[in-house]
Amino acid sequence: MITDGFSYLAILLLVGGAIRMLETSTKHRLFDYLPGVVALYFIVMLMATFGVWEQTDSVNATYSSVKGNLLPAMIFLMLLKGDLRKIIGLGPRMLLAFAVSATSIGIGFVVTYAAFKAWLPADAWKAFAALSGSWMGGTGNMAAIQGALSVPDTAMGYTLLMDSVDYALWVILLLALVPYAAAFNRWTRSDTAAIDRIGARLEAAEGADETPIDFTALVFLIGVALAASALSQTFAGLMPATSFFTGTTWAVLIATILGVVAAMTPMGRIAGSNEVANVMLYAIIGLIASRADFAGLAEAPLYVAAGLMVLAVHGLAMVGAAKLFRLDLFSCGIASLANIGGVASAPILAAAYSQLLIPIGVLMAMLGYIIGTGGGLLVGKILSLL
């Protein structure tokens, strides 16, 4: 049994690294439906269930210190590629589709929680808020909300389960609809010429202004991210605290603002920010999972059903908006998957339409990162009032 904090952290990072290595080297289809970060969570949870480590003072101190300091740093880094000027360049139709997507997801969570709350634990709204952050942005946003709202570590098992199972079904559905794009566009009377032009322009400019990943870039990114974390926590300590806006909540929001601003400076062109952010994300997910166990997942089917209801509300809203605003299937699908799947899957759906449209999927997913944390916290506040 592990009792030392450093050994505890080392084993978590080793497991995360091994899973990632397995995912990239084998290219097994299992990882299409069970992302590495989800596999990490459940493997570490299994280890915690069997008591591989003990919650000693050293382990608890490592958990609190590493998680609390890495969280704002990760948020800062994952936003560095989200240049708002490029995102605005996507045009009003794409941004309208994204706005409808994010809003309908939030509404879906509120409606679903109201319908299911009689069968859910009292603090289930926190798990729903964390998942709403993920489905508006990405796993990093989910981790940010987990820290901001102090979502119980066991409840995060439900969140990741919904995120994995329901997300996989949604990706399959959106990919299956690609051959019907022409018929859908005729039904909505949409014009795709502007989308094609934007895709061609972004594809031509892709990577032109980005520096290569090297030692200098990585050291600088780690240093500036940790400095942003320290700055966020310092200013968070000066902000008024309430039961909802805790010090961690303020730190997360301040780090988000710093990341959005930094993305519009030359710092946003430094390659490697996504890679370093993902290392931090794996560490944070491992830490969260280390405090959970399988005994708390007895209500898994109920949560999965709730996730499907959220997607049903979202899907109906997207179809209605497409008809009302004459949106094409590509815009609706990319907007949806940019929210629900993030940067890992939105480009895949874009490529199913055309290789030229991949950069649009990336930029839309980055917009999800920008709004995911704030959107999830807003949904959480509404759910807490219910």
Coordinates of N, CA and C in Angstrom, one line a residue, residues 120-352:
L120 N -32.7 11.2 -8.0 CA -31.3 11.5 -7.9 C -30.9 11.9 -6.5
P121 N -29.6 11.8 -6.1 CA -29.1 12.3 -4.8 C -29.2 13.8 -4.8
A122 N -29.2 14.3 -3.6 CA -29.3 15.8 -3.4 C -28.3 16.6 -4.1
D123 N -27.0 16.1 -4.2 CA -25.9 16.9 -4.8 C -25.7 16.4 -6.3
A124 N -26.6 15.7 -6.9 CA -26.4 15.3 -8.3 C -26.3 16.5 -9.2
W125 N -26.8 17.6 -8.8 CA -26.8 18.8 -9.7 C -25.3 19.2 -10.0
K126 N -24.4 18.8 -9.1 CA -23.0 19.2 -9.3 C -22.4 18.3 -10.4
A127 N -22.8 17.0 -10.5 CA -22.3 16.1 -11.5 C -22.9 16.6 -12.9
F128 N -24.2 17.0 -12.9 CA -24.8 17.5 -14.1 C -24.1 18.8 -14.6
A129 N -23.7 19.7 -13.6 CA -23.0 20.9 -14.0 C -21.7 20.6 -14.6
A130 N -20.9 19.7 -14.0 CA -19.6 19.3 -14.5 C -19.8 18.7 -16.0
L131 N -20.8 17.9 -16.2 CA -20.9 17.4 -17.6 C -21.4 18.4 -18.5
S132 N -22.2 19.4 -18.1 CA -22.6 20.5 -19.0 C -21.4 21.3 -19.4
G133 N -20.4 21.4 -18.5 CA -19.2 22.1 -18.9 C -18.4 21.3 -19.9
S134 N -18.4 20.0 -19.8 CA -17.7 19.2 -20.8 C -18.5 19.2 -22.1
W135 N -19.8 19.2 -22.1 CA -20.6 19.1 -23.3 C -20.7 20.5 -24.0
M136 N -20.3 21.6 -23.3 CA -20.2 22.9 -23.9 C -18.8 23.1 -24.4
G137 N -17.8 22.4 -23.8 CA -16.4 22.7 -24.1 C -15.7 21.4 -24.2
G138 N -15.1 20.9 -23.1 CA -14.3 19.7 -23.2 C -14.0 19.2 -21.8
T139 N -13.2 18.1 -21.8 CA -12.9 17.5 -20.5 C -12.2 18.4 -19.5
G140 N -11.4 19.3 -20.1 CA -10.7 20.3 -19.3 C -11.7 21.2 -18.5
N141 N -12.7 21.6 -19.2 CA -13.8 22.4 -18.6 C -14.5 21.7 -17.5
M142 N -14.7 20.4 -17.8 CA -15.3 19.5 -16.7 C -14.5 19.5 -15.5
A143 N -13.2 19.3 -15.7 CA -12.3 19.3 -14.5 C -12.3 20.6 -13.8
A144 N -12.4 21.7 -14.6 CA -12.4 23.0 -13.9 C -13.6 23.2 -13.1
I145 N -14.8 22.7 -13.6 CA -16.0 22.9 -12.8 C -16.0 21.9 -11.6
Q146 N -15.4 20.7 -11.8 CA -15.2 19.8 -10.6 C -14.5 20.5 -9.5
G147 N -13.5 21.3 -9.8 CA -12.7 22.0 -8.8 C -13.5 23.2 -8.2
A148 N -14.2 23.9 -9.1 CA -14.9 25.1 -8.7 C -16.1 24.8 -7.8
L149 N -16.8 23.7 -8.1 CA -18.0 23.4 -7.3 C -17.8 22.3 -6.3
S150 N -16.5 21.8 -6.2 CA -16.2 20.7 -5.3 C -17.1 19.5 -5.5
V151 N -17.2 19.1 -6.8 CA -18.0 18.0 -7.1 C -17.4 16.8 -6.5
P152 N -18.2 16.0 -5.8 CA -17.6 14.8 -5.1 C -16.9 13.9 -6.1
D153 N -15.8 13.3 -5.7 CA -15.0 12.5 -6.7 C -15.8 11.3 -7.2
T154 N -16.6 10.7 -6.4 CA -17.3 9.5 -6.8 C -18.4 10.0 -7.9
A155 N -19.0 11.1 -7.7 CA -20.0 11.6 -8.6 C -19.3 11.9 -10.0
M156 N -18.0 12.1 -10.0 CA -17.4 12.3 -11.3 C -17.4 11.0 -12.1
G157 N -17.5 9.9 -11.5 CA -17.6 8.6 -12.2 C -18.9 8.6 -13.1
Y158 N -20.0 9.1 -12.5 CA -21.2 9.2 -13.3 C -21.0 10.2 -14.4
T159 N -20.4 11.3 -14.2 CA -20.1 12.3 -15.2 C -19.4 11.7 -16.4
L160 N -18.3 11.1 -16.1 CA -17.5 10.5 -17.2 C -18.2 9.3 -17.8
L161 N -19.0 8.6 -17.1 CA -19.7 7.5 -17.7 C -20.7 8.1 -18.7
M162 N -21.5 9.1 -18.3 CA -22.4 9.7 -19.3 C -21.6 10.3 -20.5
D163 N -20.5 11.0 -20.2 CA -19.7 11.6 -21.2 C -19.2 10.6 -22.2
S164 N -18.9 9.4 -21.8 CA -18.4 8.4 -22.6 C -19.4 7.6 -23.4
V165 N -20.4 7.1 -22.7 CA -21.5 6.3 -23.4 C -22.4 7.1 -24.3
D166 N -22.9 8.2 -23.8 CA -23.8 9.0 -24.5 C -23.1 9.8 -25.7
Y167 N -21.9 10.2 -25.4 CA -21.1 10.9 -26.4 C -20.8 10.0 -27.6
A168 N -20.5 8.7 -27.3 CA -20.2 7.8 -28.4 C -21.4 7.5 -29.3
L169 N -22.5 7.4 -28.7 CA -23.8 7.3 -29.5 C -24.0 8.5 -30.3
W170 N -23.8 9.7 -29.8 CA -24.0 10.9 -30.5 C -23.1 11.0 -31.7
V171 N -21.8 10.7 -31.5 CA -20.8 10.7 -32.6 C -21.3 9.8 -33.7
I172 N -21.7 8.6 -33.4 CA -22.1 7.6 -34.4 C -23.3 8.2 -35.2
L173 N -24.3 8.8 -34.5 CA -25.4 9.4 -35.2 C -25.0 10.5 -36.1
L174 N -24.2 11.4 -35.7 CA -23.8 12.5 -36.5 C -23.0 12.1 -37.8
L175 N -22.1 11.1 -37.6 CA -21.4 10.5 -38.7 C -22.4 9.8 -39.7
A176 N -23.4 9.1 -39.1 CA -24.3 8.4 -40.0 C -25.2 9.4 -40.8
L177 N -25.3 10.6 -40.4 CA -26.2 11.6 -41.1 C -25.4 12.3 -42.2
V178 N -24.1 12.2 -42.3 CA -23.3 12.9 -43.3 C -23.9 12.6 -44.7
P179 N -24.2 11.4 -45.1 CA -24.7 11.2 -46.5 C -26.0 11.9 -46.8
Y180 N -26.7 12.3 -45.8 CA -28.0 12.9 -46.0 C -27.9 14.4 -46.0
A181 N -26.7 15.0 -46.0 CA -26.5 16.4 -45.9 C -27.2 17.2 -47.0
A182 N -27.1 16.7 -48.3 CA -27.7 17.4 -49.4 C -29.3 17.5 -49.2
A183 N -29.9 16.4 -48.8 CA -31.3 16.4 -48.6 C -31.7 17.3 -47.5
F184 N -30.9 17.3 -46.4 CA -31.2 18.1 -45.2 C -31.1 19.6 -45.6
N185 N -30.1 19.9 -46.4 CA -29.9 21.3 -46.8 C -31.0 21.8 -47.8
R186 N -31.5 20.9 -48.6 CA -32.6 21.3 -49.4 C -33.9 21.6 -48.5
W187 N -34.0 20.8 -47.5 CA -35.2 20.9 -46.6 C -35.1 22.3 -45.9
T188 N -33.9 22.6 -45.5 CA -33.7 23.9 -44.7 C -33.5 25.1 -45.6
R189 N -33.3 24.8 -46.9 CA -33.0 25.8 -48.0 C -31.8 26.6 -47.6
S190 N -30.7 26.0 -47.2 CA -29.4 26.6 -46.8 C -28.5 26.7 -47.9
D191 N -27.5 27.6 -47.8 CA -26.5 27.8 -48.8 C -25.2 27.5 -48.2
T192 N -24.4 26.6 -48.8 CA -23.1 26.2 -48.2 C -21.9 26.8 -48.8
A193 N -22.1 27.7 -49.8 CA -21.0 28.3 -50.5 C -20.1 29.1 -49.5
A194 N -20.6 29.8 -48.6 CA -19.8 30.6 -47.7 C -18.9 29.7 -46.8
I195 N -19.5 28.6 -46.3 CA -18.8 27.6 -45.5 C -17.6 27.1 -46.3
D196 N -17.8 26.7 -47.6 CA -16.7 26.2 -48.4 C -15.6 27.2 -48.5
R197 N -15.9 28.5 -48.7 CA -14.9 29.6 -48.9 C -14.1 29.7 -47.6
I198 N -14.8 29.7 -46.4 CA -14.1 29.9 -45.1 C -13.2 28.7 -44.9
G199 N -13.7 27.5 -45.2 CA -12.8 26.3 -45.0 C -11.6 26.4 -45.9
A200 N -11.7 26.8 -47.1 CA -10.5 26.9 -48.0 C -9.5 27.9 -47.5
R201 N -10.0 29.0 -47.0 CA -9.1 30.1 -46.5 C -8.4 29.6 -45.2
L202 N -9.1 29.0 -44.3 CA -8.5 28.5 -43.1 C -7.5 27.4 -43.4
E203 N -7.8 26.5 -44.3 CA -6.9 25.4 -44.6 C -5.6 25.9 -45.2
A204 N -5.7 27.0 -46.0 CA -4.5 27.6 -46.6 C -3.6 28.2 -45.6
A205 N -4.2 28.8 -44.5 CA -3.5 29.5 -43.5 C -3.0 28.6 -42.4
E206 N -3.5 27.4 -42.3 CA -3.3 26.5 -41.2 C -1.8 26.3 -40.9
G207 N -1.4 26.6 -39.7 CA 0.0 26.3 -39.3 C 1.0 27.3 -39.8
A208 N 0.6 28.3 -40.6 CA 1.6 29.2 -41.2 C 2.2 30.1 -40.2
D209 N 1.5 30.4 -39.1 CA 2.1 31.3 -38.1 C 2.5 30.6 -36.8
E210 N 2.6 29.3 -36.8 CA 2.9 28.6 -35.6 C 4.3 28.2 -35.5
T211 N 5.0 28.4 -34.4 CA 6.4 28.0 -34.3 C 6.5 26.5 -34.0
P212 N 7.6 25.8 -34.2 CA 7.7 24.4 -34.0 C 7.8 24.1 -32.5
I213 N 7.4 22.9 -32.1 CA 7.6 22.5 -30.7 C 9.1 22.2 -30.4
D214 N 9.6 22.9 -29.5 CA 11.0 22.6 -29.1 C 11.2 22.8 -27.6
F215 N 12.4 22.6 -27.1 CA 12.6 22.7 -25.7 C 12.3 24.1 -25.1
T216 N 12.7 25.1 -25.9 CA 12.4 26.5 -25.4 C 10.9 26.7 -25.3
A217 N 10.2 26.3 -26.3 CA 8.7 26.5 -26.2 C 8.1 25.8 -25.0
L218 N 8.5 24.5 -24.8 CA 7.9 23.8 -23.7 C 8.2 24.4 -22.3
V219 N 9.5 24.7 -22.1 CA 9.9 25.3 -20.8 C 9.1 26.6 -20.6
F220 N 9.0 27.5 -21.7 CA 8.3 28.7 -21.5 C 6.9 28.5 -21.2
L221 N 6.2 27.6 -21.9 CA 4.8 27.3 -21.7 C 4.5 26.8 -20.3
I222 N 5.4 25.9 -19.8 CA 5.2 25.4 -18.4 C 5.4 26.6 -17.4
G223 N 6.4 27.4 -17.7 CA 6.6 28.5 -16.7 C 5.5 29.5 -16.7
V224 N 5.0 29.9 -17.9 CA 4.0 30.9 -18.0 C 2.7 30.4 -17.5
A225 N 2.4 29.1 -17.7 CA 1.2 28.5 -17.2 C 1.2 28.5 -15.6
L226 N 2.3 28.1 -15.1 CA 2.4 28.1 -13.6 C 2.3 29.5 -13.0
A227 N 2.9 30.4 -13.7 CA 2.8 31.8 -13.3 C 1.3 32.3 -13.4
A228 N 0.6 31.9 -14.5 CA -0.8 32.3 -14.6 C -1.6 31.6 -13.5
S229 N -1.3 30.4 -13.1 CA -2.0 29.8 -12.0 C -1.8 30.5 -10.7
A230 N -0.5 30.9 -10.4 CA -0.2 31.6 -9.2 C -0.9 33.0 -9.2
L231 N -0.9 33.7 -10.3 CA -1.6 35.0 -10.4 C -3.1 34.8 -10.2
S232 N -3.7 33.8 -10.8 CA -5.1 33.5 -10.7 C -5.5 33.3 -9.2
Q233 N -4.7 32.5 -8.6 CA -5.1 32.2 -7.2 C -4.8 33.4 -6.2
T234 N -3.8 34.2 -6.6 CA -3.6 35.4 -5.8 C -4.8 36.4 -5.9
F235 N -5.2 36.6 -7.1 CA -6.3 37.5 -7.3 C -7.7 36.9 -6.8
A236 N -7.8 35.6 -6.9 CA -9.0 34.9 -6.4 C -9.1 35.2 -4.9
G237 N -8.0 35.2 -4.2 CA -8.0 35.5 -2.7 C -8.5 36.9 -2.4
L238 N -8.5 37.8 -3.3 CA -9.0 39.1 -3.1 C -10.5 39.3 -3.4
M239 N -11.1 38.3 -4.1 CA -12.4 38.4 -4.5 C -13.4 38.0 -3.4
P240 N -14.6 38.6 -3.4 CA -15.6 38.2 -2.4 C -16.1 36.8 -2.6
A241 N -16.1 36.0 -1.5 CA -16.4 34.6 -1.6 C -17.9 34.4 -1.1
T242 N -18.6 33.5 -1.8 CA -19.9 33.1 -1.4 C -19.9 31.5 -1.4
S243 N -21.1 31.0 -1.1 CA -21.2 29.5 -1.2 C -21.0 28.9 -2.6
F244 N -21.3 29.8 -3.6 CA -21.1 29.3 -5.0 C -19.8 29.8 -5.6
F245 N -19.5 31.1 -5.4 CA -18.3 31.6 -5.9 C -17.2 31.5 -4.9
T246 N -16.6 30.3 -4.8 CA -15.5 30.1 -3.8 C -14.2 30.6 -4.4
G247 N -13.1 30.4 -3.6 CA -11.8 30.8 -4.1 C -11.4 30.1 -5.4
T248 N -11.7 28.8 -5.4 CA -11.4 28.0 -6.6 C -12.2 28.4 -7.8
T249 N -13.4 28.8 -7.6 CA -14.3 29.3 -8.7 C -13.7 30.5 -9.3
W250 N -13.3 31.5 -8.5 CA -12.7 32.7 -9.0 C -11.4 32.4 -9.7
A251 N -10.6 31.5 -9.1 CA -9.3 31.2 -9.8 C -9.5 30.6 -11.2
V252 N -10.5 29.8 -11.3 CA -10.8 29.2 -12.6 C -11.3 30.2 -13.6
L253 N -12.1 31.2 -13.2 CA -12.6 32.2 -14.1 C -11.5 33.2 -14.5
I254 N -10.6 33.5 -13.5 CA -9.5 34.4 -13.8 C -8.6 33.8 -14.8
A255 N -8.3 32.5 -14.6 CA -7.4 31.8 -15.5 C -8.0 31.7 -16.9
T256 N -9.3 31.6 -17.0 CA -10.0 31.6 -18.3 C -9.8 32.9 -19.0
I257 N -10.0 34.0 -18.3 CA -9.8 35.4 -18.9 C -8.3 35.5 -19.3
L258 N -7.4 35.1 -18.5 CA -6.0 35.3 -18.9 C -5.6 34.5 -20.1
G259 N -6.2 33.3 -20.2 CA -6.0 32.4 -21.4 C -6.5 33.0 -22.7
V260 N -7.8 33.6 -22.6 CA -8.4 34.2 -23.8 C -7.6 35.4 -24.2
V261 N -7.1 36.2 -23.3 CA -6.3 37.4 -23.7 C -5.0 37.0 -24.3
A262 N -4.3 36.0 -23.6 CA -3.0 35.6 -24.1 C -3.1 34.9 -25.5
A263 N -4.2 34.3 -25.8 CA -4.4 33.7 -27.1 C -4.3 34.7 -28.3
M264 N -4.6 36.0 -28.0 CA -4.5 37.0 -29.0 C -3.2 37.7 -29.1
T265 N -2.2 37.2 -28.4 CA -0.9 37.7 -28.4 C 0.1 36.7 -29.1
P266 N 1.3 37.1 -29.4 CA 2.2 36.1 -30.0 C 2.4 34.8 -29.2
M267 N 2.0 34.8 -27.9 CA 2.0 33.6 -27.1 C 1.1 32.5 -27.7
G268 N 0.1 32.9 -28.3 CA -0.9 31.9 -28.9 C -0.3 31.2 -30.1
R269 N 0.8 31.7 -30.6 CA 1.4 31.0 -31.8 C 2.5 30.0 -31.4
I270 N 2.8 29.9 -30.1 CA 3.8 29.0 -29.7 C 3.2 27.6 -29.6
A271 N 3.8 26.6 -30.4 CA 3.3 25.3 -30.4 C 3.6 24.5 -29.1
G272 N 2.8 23.6 -28.8 CA 3.0 22.8 -27.6 C 2.0 23.0 -26.5
S273 N 1.2 24.0 -26.5 CA 0.3 24.3 -25.4 C -0.7 23.2 -25.2
N274 N -1.2 22.7 -26.3 CA -2.2 21.6 -26.1 C -1.6 20.4 -25.5
E275 N -0.4 20.1 -25.9 CA 0.3 18.9 -25.4 C 0.6 19.0 -23.9
V276 N 1.1 20.2 -23.5 CA 1.4 20.4 -22.0 C 0.0 20.4 -21.2
A277 N -1.0 21.0 -21.8 CA -2.3 21.1 -21.1 C -2.8 19.7 -20.9
N278 N -2.7 18.8 -21.9 CA -3.2 17.4 -21.8 C -2.4 16.6 -20.8
V279 N -1.1 16.9 -20.6 CA -0.4 16.2 -19.5 C -1.0 16.6 -18.2
M280 N -1.2 17.9 -18.0 CA -1.8 18.4 -16.8 C -3.2 17.8 -16.6
L281 N -4.0 17.7 -17.7 CA -5.3 17.1 -17.6 C -5.3 15.7 -17.1
Y282 N -4.4 14.9 -17.6 CA -4.3 13.5 -17.2 C -3.9 13.4 -15.7
A283 N -3.0 14.3 -15.3 CA -2.7 14.3 -13.9 C -3.9 14.6 -13.0
I284 N -4.7 15.6 -13.4 CA -5.8 16.0 -12.6 C -6.9 15.0 -12.6
I285 N -7.2 14.4 -13.8 CA -8.2 13.3 -13.8 C -7.8 12.1 -13.0
G286 N -6.5 11.8 -13.0 CA -6.0 10.7 -12.2 C -6.1 11.0 -10.7
L287 N -5.9 12.3 -10.3 CA -6.1 12.7 -8.9 C -7.5 12.6 -8.5
I288 N -8.4 13.0 -9.3 CA -9.9 13.0 -9.0 C -10.3 11.5 -8.9
A289 N -9.9 10.7 -9.8 CA -10.3 9.3 -9.7 C -9.7 8.6 -8.5
S290 N -8.6 9.0 -8.0 CA -8.0 8.3 -6.9 C -8.8 8.4 -5.6
R291 N -9.8 9.3 -5.6 CA -10.7 9.5 -4.4 C -12.0 8.8 -4.6
A292 N -12.2 8.1 -5.7 CA -13.5 7.5 -5.9 C -13.4 6.0 -5.8
D293 N -14.6 5.3 -5.9 CA -14.6 3.8 -5.9 C -15.9 3.4 -6.6
F294 N -15.9 2.1 -7.0 CA -17.0 1.6 -7.8 C -18.2 1.4 -7.0
A295 N -18.1 1.4 -5.6 CA -19.3 1.2 -4.8 C -20.3 2.4 -5.0
G296 N -19.9 3.5 -5.5 CA -20.8 4.6 -5.6 C -21.5 4.7 -7.0
L297 N -21.3 3.7 -7.9 CA -21.9 3.8 -9.2 C -23.1 3.0 -9.4
A298 N -23.9 2.8 -8.3 CA -25.1 1.9 -8.4 C -26.2 2.5 -9.3
E299 N -26.2 3.8 -9.5 CA -27.2 4.5 -10.3 C -26.8 4.8 -11.7
A300 N -25.8 4.1 -12.2 CA -25.2 4.4 -13.5 C -26.3 4.4 -14.6
P301 N -27.2 3.4 -14.7 CA -28.2 3.5 -15.8 C -29.1 4.7 -15.8
L302 N -29.4 5.2 -14.6 CA -30.2 6.4 -14.5 C -29.5 7.6 -15.1
Y303 N -28.2 7.7 -14.8 CA -27.5 8.9 -15.3 C -27.3 8.8 -16.8
V304 N -27.0 7.6 -17.3 CA -26.9 7.4 -18.8 C -28.2 7.8 -19.5
A305 N -29.4 7.4 -18.9 CA -30.7 7.7 -19.5 C -30.9 9.3 -19.5
A306 N -30.4 9.9 -18.4 CA -30.5 11.3 -18.3 C -29.7 12.0 -19.4
G307 N -28.5 11.5 -19.6 CA -27.7 12.0 -20.7 C -28.3 11.9 -22.1
L308 N -29.0 10.8 -22.3 CA -29.7 10.7 -23.6 C -30.8 11.7 -23.7
M309 N -31.5 12.0 -22.6 CA -32.6 13.0 -22.7 C -32.0 14.4 -23.0
V310 N -30.8 14.7 -22.4 CA -30.2 16.0 -22.7 C -29.9 16.1 -24.2
L311 N -29.4 15.0 -24.8 CA -29.1 15.0 -26.2 C -30.3 15.1 -27.1
A312 N -31.4 14.5 -26.6 CA -32.7 14.5 -27.3 C -33.2 16.0 -27.4
V313 N -33.1 16.7 -26.3 CA -33.6 18.1 -26.2 C -32.7 18.9 -27.2
H314 N -31.4 18.7 -27.1 CA -30.4 19.4 -27.9 C -30.6 19.1 -29.4
G315 N -30.8 17.9 -29.7 CA -31.0 17.5 -31.1 C -32.2 18.1 -31.7
L316 N -33.3 18.1 -31.0 CA -34.6 18.7 -31.5 C -34.4 20.2 -31.7
A317 N -33.7 20.9 -30.7 CA -33.5 22.3 -30.8 C -32.7 22.6 -32.1
M318 N -31.6 21.8 -32.3 CA -30.8 22.1 -33.5 C -31.6 21.9 -34.8
V319 N -32.4 20.9 -34.9 CA -33.2 20.7 -36.1 C -34.2 21.9 -36.3
G320 N -34.8 22.3 -35.2 CA -35.7 23.5 -35.3 C -35.0 24.7 -35.7
A321 N -33.8 25.0 -35.1 CA -33.0 26.2 -35.5 C -32.6 26.1 -36.9
A322 N -32.2 24.9 -37.4 CA -31.8 24.8 -38.8 C -32.9 25.2 -39.8
K323 N -34.1 24.7 -39.5 CA -35.2 25.1 -40.3 C -35.5 26.6 -40.3
L324 N -35.5 27.1 -39.1 CA -35.8 28.5 -38.9 C -34.8 29.5 -39.5
F325 N -33.5 29.2 -39.3 CA -32.5 30.1 -39.7 C -31.7 29.6 -41.0
R326 N -32.3 28.5 -41.6 CA -31.7 28.0 -42.8 C -30.3 27.6 -42.7
L327 N -30.0 26.8 -41.6 CA -28.7 26.3 -41.4 C -28.4 25.0 -42.1
D328 N -27.2 24.8 -42.5 CA -26.9 23.5 -43.2 C -26.5 22.4 -42.2
L329 N -26.5 21.2 -42.6 CA -26.3 20.1 -41.7 C -24.8 20.1 -41.2
F330 N -23.9 20.5 -42.0 CA -22.5 20.6 -41.6 C -22.4 21.6 -40.4
S331 N -22.9 22.8 -40.5 CA -22.8 23.8 -39.5 C -23.5 23.3 -38.2
C332 N -24.6 22.6 -38.3 CA -25.3 22.1 -37.1 C -24.5 21.0 -36.5
G333 N -24.0 20.1 -37.3 CA -23.3 18.9 -36.8 C -22.0 19.3 -36.1
I334 N -21.2 20.2 -36.8 CA -19.9 20.7 -36.2 C -20.1 21.5 -35.0
A335 N -21.1 22.3 -34.9 CA -21.4 23.1 -33.7 C -21.8 22.2 -32.6
S336 N -22.6 21.1 -32.9 CA -22.9 20.2 -31.8 C -21.7 19.4 -31.3
L337 N -20.9 18.9 -32.2 CA -19.8 18.0 -31.8 C -18.7 18.9 -31.3
A338 N -18.6 20.1 -31.7 CA -17.5 21.0 -31.1 C -17.8 21.2 -29.6
N339 N -19.1 21.2 -29.3 CA -19.5 21.3 -27.9 C -19.3 20.0 -27.2
I340 N -20.0 19.0 -27.7 CA -20.1 17.7 -27.0 C -18.8 16.9 -27.0
G341 N -18.2 16.9 -28.2 CA -17.0 16.1 -28.3 C -15.7 16.9 -28.2
G342 N -15.7 18.2 -28.5 CA -14.5 19.0 -28.4 C -13.5 18.8 -29.5
V343 N -12.3 19.2 -29.3 CA -11.3 19.3 -30.4 C -10.8 17.9 -30.8
A344 N -11.1 16.9 -30.0 CA -10.7 15.5 -30.4 C -11.6 14.9 -31.5
S345 N -12.9 15.4 -31.6 CA -13.8 14.7 -32.5 C -14.5 15.7 -33.5
A346 N -14.5 17.0 -33.2 CA -15.1 17.9 -34.2 C -14.4 17.8 -35.6
P347 N -13.0 17.8 -35.6 CA -12.3 17.7 -36.9 C -12.6 16.4 -37.6
I348 N -12.9 15.3 -36.9 CA -13.2 14.1 -37.6 C -14.5 14.2 -38.3
L349 N -15.5 14.8 -37.7 CA -16.8 15.0 -38.4 C -16.6 15.9 -39.6
A350 N -15.8 17.0 -39.4 CA -15.5 17.9 -40.5 C -14.9 17.2 -41.7
A351 N -13.9 16.3 -41.4 CA -13.3 15.6 -42.4 C -14.2 14.7 -43.2
A352 N -15.3 14.2 -42.5 CA -16.2 13.4 -43.2 C -17.0 14.1 -44.3

